[in-house]
C-alpha positions as a printed NumPy array, in Angstrom:
array([[-163.598,  -81.791, -112.097],
       [-163.107,  -83.432, -115.479],
       [-163.142,  -86.782, -114.207],
       [-161.485,  -86.153, -110.722],
       [-163.159,  -86.781, -107.211],
       [-164.546,  -83.741, -106.045],
       [-163.12 ,  -81.966, -103.231],
       [-159.367,  -82.662, -104.239],
       [-157.176,  -79.316, -103.642],
       [-155.309,  -77.831, -106.575],
       [-151.205,  -79.112, -106.92 ],
       [-148.146,  -76.938, -106.718],
       [-145.711,  -77.698, -108.796],
       [-143.308,  -79.314, -106.596],
       [-146.464,  -81.587, -105.287],
       [-147.11 ,  -82.558, -109.   ],
       [-143.298,  -83.771, -109.209],
       [-143.962,  -85.84 , -106.26 ],
       [-147.263,  -87.225, -107.724],
       [-145.725,  -88.122, -111.017],
       [-143.085,  -90.271, -108.935],
       [-145.864,  -91.849, -107.091],
       [-147.379,  -93.119, -110.444],
       [-143.834,  -93.999, -111.884],
       [-143.273,  -96.026, -108.525],
       [-146.477,  -98.074, -109.027],
       [-149.174,  -98.839, -106.964],
       [-148.38 ,  -99.228, -103.113],
       [-144.82 ,  -97.31 , -103.199],
       [-142.881,  -96.805, -100.414],
       [-141.154,  -93.247, -100.061],
       [-137.553,  -94.662, -100.918],
       [-139.193,  -95.969, -104.237],
       [-140.827,  -93.061, -104.643],
       [-137.685,  -90.736, -104.384],
       [-135.909,  -92.845, -106.633],
       [-138.566,  -91.78 , -109.435],
       [-138.085,  -87.829, -108.835],
       [-136.443,  -86.251, -111.667],
       [-133.878,  -84.643, -109.253],
       [-132.926,  -87.355, -106.669],
       [-131.381,  -84.989, -104.051],
       [-134.474,  -84.481, -101.896],
       [-133.999,  -84.937,  -98.687],
       [-136.307,  -87.966,  -96.991],
       [-138.103,  -85.506,  -94.58 ],
       [-138.919,  -82.781,  -97.292],
       [-140.543,  -85.882,  -99.695],
       [-142.492,  -87.141,  -96.821],
       [-143.81 ,  -83.698,  -96.052],
       [-144.911,  -83.54 ,  -99.447],
       [-146.385,  -87.047,  -99.56 ],
       [-148.514,  -85.846,  -96.391],
       [-149.377,  -82.957,  -98.402],
       [-150.807,  -84.942, -101.252],
       [-152.957,  -87.132,  -98.603],
       [-154.264,  -84.252,  -96.834],
       [-155.308,  -82.711, -100.42 ],
       [-156.646,  -86.26 , -101.659],
       [-154.224,  -87.046, -104.218],
       [-152.874,  -90.121, -102.6  ],
       [-153.626,  -92.508, -100.148],
       [-151.538,  -93.921,  -97.154],
       [-151.562,  -97.226,  -95.504],
       [-149.397,  -98.67 ,  -92.751],
       [-147.449, -101.729,  -93.895],
       [-145.066, -102.895,  -90.864],
       [-142.965, -100.231,  -89.956],
       [-143.389,  -98.17 ,  -93.775],
       [-145.906,  -96.34 ,  -94.885],
       [-147.011,  -97.361,  -98.551],
       [-148.558,  -94.54 , -101.098],
       [-151.469,  -95.207, -103.581],
       [-152.566,  -92.664, -106.355],
       [-156.04 ,  -91.907, -105.627],
       [-156.582,  -90.94 , -109.05 ],
       [-155.548,  -92.353, -112.382],
       [-152.804,  -90.55 , -114.489],
       [-154.857,  -90.247, -117.357],
       [-157.51 ,  -88.814, -115.768],
       [-155.004,  -86.226, -114.169],
       [-153.467,  -85.492, -117.857],
       [-157.278,  -85.318, -118.866],
       [-158.025,  -82.554, -116.256],
       [-154.972,  -80.595, -116.892],
       [-155.304,  -80.611, -120.645],
       [-159.178,  -79.463, -120.195],
       [-157.708,  -76.444, -117.717],
       [-155.018,  -75.321, -119.847],
       [-157.469,  -75.329, -123.044],
       [-160.248,  -73.486, -121.178],
       [-157.724,  -70.886, -119.438],
       [-155.506,  -70.407, -122.412],
       [-157.561,  -71.001, -125.532],
       [-161.172,  -70.16 , -124.461],
       [-162.455,  -73.552, -125.286],
       [-161.149,  -73.657, -128.489],
       [-159.646,  -77.162, -129.565],
       [-158.937,  -75.876, -133.094],
       [-156.737,  -72.92 , -132.013],
       [-154.859,  -74.833, -129.365],
       [-154.154,  -77.631, -132.111],
       [-152.874,  -74.945, -134.312],
       [-150.617,  -73.344, -131.87 ],
       [-149.091,  -76.772, -131.111],
       [-148.648,  -77.629, -134.494],
       [-147.395,  -74.487, -135.424],
       [-144.586,  -74.264, -132.915],
       [-143.964,  -77.709, -131.498],
       [-141.719,  -79.084, -134.142],
       [-143.835,  -81.926, -134.737],
       [-142.29 ,  -84.529, -137.465],
       [-144.422,  -85.636, -140.132],
       [-145.085,  -89.29 , -138.585],
       [-146.525,  -87.393, -135.563],
       [-148.598,  -85.2  , -137.698],
       [-149.878,  -88.2  , -139.452],
       [-150.322,  -90.453, -135.994],
       [-152.446,  -87.289, -134.525],
       [-154.544,  -86.571, -137.782],
       [-155.599,  -90.633, -137.199],
       [-156.508,  -89.876, -133.731],
       [-158.694,  -86.976, -134.95 ],
       [-160.515,  -89.205, -137.687],
       [-160.755,  -91.937, -135.313],
       [-162.945,  -89.439, -132.788],
       [-164.767,  -88.023, -135.603],
       [-166.135,  -91.312, -136.878],
       [-166.822,  -92.344, -133.277],
       [-169.068,  -89.002, -132.79 ],
       [-170.522,  -89.762, -136.214],
       [-171.915,  -93.196, -135.29 ],
       [-174.175,  -91.349, -132.791],
       [-177.363,  -89.421, -133.847],
       [-177.927,  -87.047, -131.237],
       [-181.66 ,  -85.958, -133.055],
       [-183.104,  -89.516, -131.915]])
């Protein structure tokens, strides 16, 4: 699954919010630290614990005991998850057509000139990297 371990179950929107908070809280974060990183901080402790339990059951986080508290560690990197999500959207919404996705983003996103220039540099770097390999040797 695009760099993610096999067997991970899909996330709900709320589970994704909690996972993002786990990453923001840093490795080996306690429930309280994770709760502080949630965009809406009015979650009840029991609710957050329930979502952390679900993430653990789905394979997205690992839990270990330290004294009287649980510490949560992401089982995947945020970068791997981002790539997975982008690839899924690209395949689902654009049939894998990267050029169509870029066109849609550029035409509708309100990018600044600076952001466009930065994106062009990234694409040029990737193009140059691909050109370094001769696939016919």
